[in-house]
């Protein structure tokens, strides 16, 4: 029983680490692949962002324009001037980025 509890705690700790590192990756990936258009803070107020017409992800109105599924679709397959990222990001990383985008709302 004791060993079971211990291995459960170990597994839970491991899971926590994996989730944490995915969130870290999302922030890094956002800076690396997305901020050039969507801006570091998600407002879309960059030269490329203004030109390509990206939304403002810091407002409720901007966030309500797309569902999580549409966000996954846009990042995976591309949308408008935004290219597909399926060759550079795994499905897990894309999901983590959607959560990151949702977190940009002020
Ligand atoms: C070349 C500029 C550019 C880059 C780089 C870029 N995007 Fe986009 N993104 C756009 C444009 C343009 C749209 C479509 C906006 C529209 O049609 O309303 C869009 C749409 C989206 C959408 C769908 C929601 C919406 O507003 O339509 C999400 C989510 C998104 N981008 C996230 C990301 C993420 C995450 C990355 C990095 C992996 C990224 N984008 C990189 C320009 C870019």
Coordinates of N, CA, C and O and ligand atoms in Angstrom, one line a residue:
X1 N 0.8 -1.2 0.0 CA 0.0 0.0 0.0 C 0.9 1.3 0.0 O 0.6 2.2 -0.8
X2 N 1.9 1.2 0.8 CA 2.8 2.4 0.9 C 3.5 2.6 -0.4 O 3.5 3.8 -0.8
X3 N 4.0 1.6 -1.0 CA 4.7 1.8 -2.3 C 3.7 2.3 -3.4 O 4.1 3.0 -4.2
X4 N 2.5 1.8 -3.3 CA 1.5 2.2 -4.3 C 1.3 3.8 -4.1 O 1.3 4.5 -5.1
X5 N 1.2 4.2 -2.9 CA 1.0 5.6 -2.7 C 2.2 6.4 -3.2 O 2.0 7.4 -3.9
X6 N 3.3 5.9 -2.9 CA 4.6 6.6 -3.3 C 4.7 6.7 -4.8 O 5.0 7.7 -5.3
X7 N 4.3 5.6 -5.5 CA 4.5 5.6 -6.9 C 3.4 6.5 -7.5 O 3.6 7.2 -8.6
X8 N 2.2 6.6 -6.8 CA 1.2 7.5 -7.3 C 1.6 8.9 -7.2 O 1.5 9.7 -8.1
X9 N 2.2 9.3 -6.1 CA 2.7 10.6 -5.9 C 3.8 10.9 -6.9 O 3.8 12.0 -7.5
X10 N 4.7 10.0 -7.2 CA 5.8 10.2 -8.2 C 5.2 10.4 -9.5 O 5.6 11.3 -10.3
X11 N 4.1 9.6 -9.9 CA 3.5 9.8 -11.2 C 2.8 11.2 -11.3 O 2.9 11.8 -12.3
X12 N 2.2 11.6 -10.2 CA 1.5 12.8 -10.2 C 2.5 14.0 -10.4 O 2.3 14.9 -11.1
X13 N 3.6 13.8 -9.7 CA 4.7 14.9 -9.7 C 5.2 15.0 -11.2 O 5.4 16.1 -11.7
X14 N 5.4 13.8 -11.8 CA 5.9 13.7 -13.1 C 4.9 14.4 -14.1 O 5.3 15.2 -14.9
X15 N 3.6 14.1 -13.9 CA 2.6 14.7 -14.8 C 2.6 16.2 -14.6 O 2.5 17.0 -15.6
X16 N 2.8 16.7 -13.4 CA 2.8 18.1 -13.1 C 4.0 18.8 -13.9 O 3.8 19.8 -14.5
X17 N 5.1 18.1 -13.9 CA 6.3 18.6 -14.6 C 6.0 18.7 -16.1 O 6.4 19.7 -16.7
X18 N 5.4 17.7 -16.6 CA 5.2 17.6 -18.1 C 4.2 18.8 -18.4 O 4.5 19.5 -19.4
X19 N 3.2 19.0 -17.6 CA 2.2 20.1 -17.9 C 2.9 21.4 -17.8 O 2.7 22.3 -18.6
X20 N 3.8 21.6 -16.8 CA 4.5 22.8 -16.6 C 5.4 23.1 -17.8 O 5.4 24.2 -18.3
X21 N 6.1 22.1 -18.3 CA 7.1 22.3 -19.3 C 6.3 22.6 -20.6 O 6.8 23.4 -21.5
X22 N 5.1 22.0 -20.8 CA 4.3 22.4 -22.0 C 3.9 23.8 -22.0 O 3.9 24.5 -23.0
X23 N 3.5 24.4 -20.8 CA 3.1 25.8 -20.7 C 4.3 26.6 -21.0 O 4.2 27.7 -21.6
X24 N 5.5 26.3 -20.5 CA 6.8 27.0 -20.8 C 7.0 27.0 -22.3 O 7.3 28.0 -22.8
X25 N 6.9 25.8 -22.9 CA 7.1 25.7 -24.3 C 6.1 26.6 -25.1 O 6.5 27.2 -26.1
X26 N 4.9 26.7 -24.6 CA 3.9 27.5 -25.3 C 4.3 28.9 -25.3 O 4.2 29.6 -26.3
X27 N 4.8 29.4 -24.2 CA 5.2 30.8 -24.1 C 6.4 31.0 -25.0 O 6.5 32.0 -25.8
X28 N 7.3 30.1 -25.1 CA 8.5 30.2 -25.9 C 8.1 30.1 -27.4 O 8.6 30.9 -28.2
X29 N 7.2 29.1 -27.7 CA 6.7 29.0 -29.1 C 6.0 30.3 -29.5 O 6.1 30.7 -30.7
X30 N 5.2 30.8 -28.7 CA 4.5 32.1 -29.0 C 5.5 33.2 -29.4 O 5.3 33.8 -30.4
X31 N 6.5 33.3 -28.6 CA 7.5 34.3 -28.9 C 8.3 34.1 -30.2 O 8.6 35.0 -30.9
X32 N 8.5 32.8 -30.4 CA 9.3 32.4 -31.6 C 8.5 32.4 -32.9 O 9.0 32.9 -33.9
X33 N 7.3 31.9 -32.9 CA 6.5 31.7 -34.1 C 5.4 32.7 -34.3 O 4.9 32.9 -35.4
X34 N 4.8 33.2 -33.2 CA 3.5 33.9 -33.3 C 3.6 35.4 -33.1 O 2.8 36.2 -33.7
X35 N 4.5 35.8 -32.2 CA 4.5 37.2 -31.8 C 4.8 38.2 -32.9 O 4.4 39.4 -32.8
X36 N 5.5 37.8 -34.0 CA 5.8 38.7 -35.1 C 4.6 39.3 -35.7 O 4.6 40.4 -36.2
X37 N 3.5 38.5 -35.6 CA 2.2 39.0 -36.2 C 1.3 39.4 -35.0 O 0.6 40.4 -35.0
X38 N 1.1 38.5 -34.1 CA 0.1 38.6 -33.0 C 0.6 39.5 -31.9 O -0.2 39.8 -31.0
X39 N 1.9 39.9 -31.8 CA 2.5 40.6 -30.8 C 2.7 39.8 -29.5 O 1.9 38.9 -29.3
X40 N 3.7 40.1 -28.8 CA 4.0 39.4 -27.5 C 2.8 39.3 -26.6 O 2.5 38.3 -26.0
X41 N 2.1 40.4 -26.5 CA 1.0 40.5 -25.6 C -0.4 40.1 -26.2 O -1.4 40.1 -25.5
X42 N -0.3 39.7 -27.5 CA -1.6 39.2 -28.1 C -2.5 40.3 -28.7 O -3.6 40.0 -29.2
X43 N -2.1 41.6 -28.7 CA -2.9 42.6 -29.2 C -3.0 42.6 -30.7 O -3.9 43.2 -31.3
X44 N -1.9 42.0 -31.4 CA -1.9 42.0 -32.8 C -1.4 43.3 -33.4 O -1.4 43.6 -34.6
X45 N -0.9 44.2 -32.5 CA -0.4 45.5 -32.9 C 1.1 45.5 -33.3 O 1.9 46.1 -32.7
X46 N 1.3 44.7 -34.4 CA 2.7 44.7 -35.0 C 2.5 45.1 -36.4 O 1.3 45.1 -36.9
X47 N 3.6 45.4 -37.1 CA 3.4 45.8 -38.5 C 2.8 44.7 -39.3 O 1.8 44.9 -40.1
X48 N 3.3 43.5 -39.1 CA 2.8 42.3 -39.9 C 1.3 42.0 -39.4 O 0.5 41.7 -40.3
X49 N 1.0 42.2 -38.2 CA -0.3 42.0 -37.7 C -1.3 42.9 -38.2 O -2.4 42.5 -38.7
X50 N -1.0 44.2 -38.3 CA -1.9 45.2 -38.8 C -2.1 45.0 -40.3 O -3.2 45.1 -40.8
X51 N -1.0 44.6 -41.0 CA -1.1 44.3 -42.4 C -2.0 43.1 -42.8 O -2.8 43.1 -43.7
X52 N -1.8 42.1 -41.9 CA -2.6 40.8 -42.3 C -3.9 40.8 -41.6 O -4.7 39.9 -41.8
X53 N -4.2 41.8 -40.7 CA -5.6 41.8 -40.1 C -5.8 40.8 -39.0 O -6.9 40.2 -39.0
X54 N -4.9 40.7 -38.0 CA -5.1 39.8 -36.9 C -6.0 40.5 -35.9 O -6.0 41.7 -35.8
X55 N -6.7 39.6 -35.1 CA -7.5 40.2 -34.0 C -6.8 40.5 -32.8 O -5.6 40.2 -32.7
X56 N -7.4 41.1 -31.8 CA -6.9 41.5 -30.5 C -7.3 40.4 -29.5 O -8.4 40.3 -29.1
X57 N -6.3 39.6 -29.1 CA -6.7 38.5 -28.2 C -6.7 38.9 -26.7 O -6.8 38.1 -25.8
X58 N -6.5 40.2 -26.4 CA -6.5 40.6 -25.0 C -7.9 41.0 -24.6 O -8.1 41.3 -23.4
X59 N -8.8 41.1 -25.6 CA -10.2 41.5 -25.2 C -11.2 40.4 -25.3 O -11.0 39.4 -26.1
X60 N -12.3 40.5 -24.6 CA -13.3 39.4 -24.6 C -13.9 39.4 -26.1 O -14.2 38.3 -26.6
X61 N -14.1 40.5 -26.7 CA -14.6 40.6 -28.1 C -13.7 39.8 -29.0 O -14.2 39.0 -29.8
X62 N -12.4 40.1 -28.9 CA -11.4 39.4 -29.8 C -11.4 37.9 -29.5 O -11.4 37.1 -30.5
X63 N -11.5 37.5 -28.3 CA -11.5 36.1 -27.9 C -12.8 35.3 -28.4 O -12.7 34.2 -28.7
X64 N -13.9 36.1 -28.4 CA -15.2 35.4 -28.8 C -15.3 35.2 -30.2 O -16.3 34.5 -30.7
X65 N -14.4 35.7 -31.0 CA -14.5 35.5 -32.5 C -14.2 34.1 -33.0 O -14.4 33.8 -34.1
X66 N -13.6 33.3 -32.1 CA -13.2 32.0 -32.6 C -13.3 31.0 -31.4 O -13.2 31.3 -30.2
X67 N -13.6 29.7 -31.8 CA -13.7 28.7 -30.8 C -12.3 28.0 -30.6 O -11.4 28.3 -31.5
X68 N -12.2 27.2 -29.6 CA -10.9 26.5 -29.5 C -10.6 25.6 -30.7 O -9.5 25.5 -31.2
X69 N -11.7 25.0 -31.2 CA -11.5 24.1 -32.4 C -11.0 24.9 -33.6 O -10.2 24.5 -34.3
X70 N -11.6 26.1 -33.8 CA -11.2 27.0 -34.9 C -9.7 27.4 -34.7 O -9.0 27.6 -35.7
X71 N -9.4 27.7 -33.4 CA -8.0 28.1 -33.1 C -7.0 27.0 -33.5 O -6.0 27.2 -34.2
X72 N -7.4 25.8 -33.1 CA -6.5 24.6 -33.4 C -6.4 24.5 -35.0 O -5.3 24.3 -35.5
X73 N -7.5 24.6 -35.6 CA -7.6 24.5 -37.1 C -6.7 25.6 -37.7 O -5.9 25.3 -38.6
X74 N -6.8 26.8 -37.3 CA -6.0 27.9 -37.8 C -4.5 27.7 -37.7 O -3.8 27.9 -38.6
X75 N -4.1 27.2 -36.5 CA -2.7 27.0 -36.2 C -2.2 25.8 -37.0 O -1.1 25.8 -37.6
X76 N -3.0 24.8 -37.0 CA -2.6 23.6 -37.7 C -2.5 23.7 -39.2 O -1.5 23.4 -39.9
X77 N -3.6 24.3 -39.8 CA -3.7 24.3 -41.3 C -3.5 25.7 -41.9 O -3.3 25.8 -43.1
X78 N -3.4 26.7 -41.0 CA -3.3 28.1 -41.5 C -4.6 28.8 -41.7 O -5.6 28.1 -41.8
X79 N -4.5 30.1 -41.8 CA -5.8 30.9 -42.0 C -5.3 32.2 -42.6 O -4.5 32.9 -42.0
X80 N -5.9 32.6 -43.7 CA -5.5 33.9 -44.3 C -4.0 33.9 -44.6 O -3.4 33.0 -45.1
X81 N -3.4 35.0 -44.1 CA -1.9 35.2 -44.3 C -1.1 34.3 -43.3 O 0.1 34.3 -43.4
X82 N -1.8 33.7 -42.4 CA -1.0 32.8 -41.4 C -0.8 31.4 -42.1 O -1.8 30.8 -42.5
X83 N 0.4 31.0 -42.0 CA 0.8 29.7 -42.6 C 0.4 28.6 -41.6 O 0.3 28.8 -40.5
X84 N 0.4 27.4 -42.2 CA 0.3 26.2 -41.3 C 1.5 26.0 -40.5 O 2.6 26.2 -40.9
X85 N 1.3 25.6 -39.2 CA 2.4 25.3 -38.3 C 2.6 23.8 -38.0 O 3.3 23.4 -37.2
X86 N 1.8 23.0 -38.8 CA 1.8 21.6 -38.5 C 3.2 20.9 -38.7 O 3.4 19.8 -38.2
X87 N 4.0 21.6 -39.5 CA 5.4 21.0 -39.7 C 6.3 21.4 -38.6 O 7.4 20.8 -38.5
X88 N 6.0 22.4 -37.8 CA 6.9 22.8 -36.7 C 6.4 22.5 -35.3 O 7.2 22.5 -34.4
X89 N 5.1 22.3 -35.2 CA 4.5 22.1 -33.9 C 3.7 20.8 -33.8 O 3.1 20.5 -34.8
X90 N 3.8 20.1 -32.7 CA 3.1 18.9 -32.5 C 1.7 19.3 -32.1 O 1.4 20.4 -31.7
X91 N 0.7 18.3 -32.3 CA -0.7 18.6 -31.8 C -0.7 19.0 -30.4 O -1.5 19.9 -30.0
X92 N 0.1 18.5 -29.5 CA 0.1 18.8 -28.1 C 0.6 20.3 -27.9 O 0.1 21.0 -27.1
X93 N 1.6 20.7 -28.7 CA 2.1 22.0 -28.6 C 1.1 23.0 -29.1 O 1.0 24.1 -28.6
X94 N 0.4 22.6 -30.1 CA -0.7 23.5 -30.7 C -1.8 23.7 -29.6 O -2.3 24.8 -29.4
X95 N -2.2 22.6 -29.0 CA -3.2 22.7 -27.9 C -2.7 23.6 -26.8 O -3.5 24.4 -26.3
X96 N -1.5 23.4 -26.4 CA -0.9 24.3 -25.4 C -0.9 25.7 -25.8 O -1.2 26.6 -25.0
X97 N -0.7 26.0 -27.1 CA -0.7 27.4 -27.6 C -2.1 28.0 -27.5 O -2.3 29.2 -27.3
X98 N -3.1 27.1 -27.8 CA -4.5 27.6 -27.7 C -4.8 28.1 -26.3 O -5.4 29.1 -26.1
X99 N -4.4 27.2 -25.3 CA -4.6 27.6 -23.9 C -3.8 28.9 -23.6 O -4.3 29.8 -22.9
X100 N -2.6 29.0 -24.2 CA -1.8 30.2 -24.0 C -2.5 31.5 -24.5 O -2.6 32.5 -23.9
X101 N -3.1 31.3 -25.8 CA -3.8 32.4 -26.4 C -5.0 32.8 -25.5 O -5.3 34.0 -25.3
X102 N -5.7 31.8 -25.0 CA -6.9 32.1 -24.1 C -6.4 32.9 -22.9 O -7.1 33.8 -22.4
X103 N -5.2 32.6 -22.4 CA -4.7 33.3 -21.3 C -4.2 34.7 -21.5 O -3.9 35.4 -20.6
X104 N -4.2 35.1 -22.8 CA -3.7 36.5 -23.1 C -4.8 37.5 -22.8 O -4.5 38.7 -22.8
X105 N -6.0 37.1 -22.6 CA -7.1 38.0 -22.3 C -6.8 38.7 -21.0 O -6.5 38.1 -20.0
X106 N -7.0 40.0 -21.0 CA -6.7 40.8 -19.8 C -7.8 40.8 -18.9 O -9.0 40.8 -19.3
Ligands
LIG1 C1 2.2 36.0 -40.7 C2 1.5 36.4 -39.5 C3 1.0 35.4 -38.5 C4 1.8 34.5 -37.8 C5 3.3 34.4 -37.8 C6 0.8 33.8 -36.9 N1 -0.4 34.2 -37.2 FE1 -2.1 33.6 -36.3 N2 -3.3 34.6 -37.6 C7 -2.8 35.5 -38.6 C8 -3.9 35.9 -39.4 C9 -3.8 36.9 -40.6 C10 -5.0 35.2 -38.9 C11 -6.5 35.3 -39.5 C12 -7.2 36.5 -38.9 C13 -8.6 36.6 -39.5 O1 -8.8 36.1 -40.6 O2 -9.4 37.1 -38.8 C14 -4.6 34.4 -37.8 C15 -5.5 33.6 -37.1 C16 -5.1 33.0 -35.9 C17 -6.0 32.3 -35.0 C18 -7.5 32.1 -35.2 C19 -8.3 33.0 -34.5 C20 -8.5 34.3 -35.4 O3 -8.3 35.4 -34.9 O4 -9.0 34.1 -36.5 C21 -5.3 31.8 -34.0 C22 -5.8 31.1 -32.7 C23 -3.9 32.2 -34.2 N3 -3.8 32.9 -35.4 C24 -2.8 31.9 -33.4 C25 -1.5 31.9 -33.9 C26 -0.4 31.2 -33.2 C27 -0.5 30.3 -32.0 C28 0.7 31.4 -34.0 C29 2.1 30.9 -33.8 C30 2.2 29.4 -33.8 C31 0.3 32.3 -35.1 N4 -1.0 32.6 -35.0 C32 1.2 32.9 -36.0 C33 -1.5 35.9 -38.7 C34 -0.4 35.2 -38.2

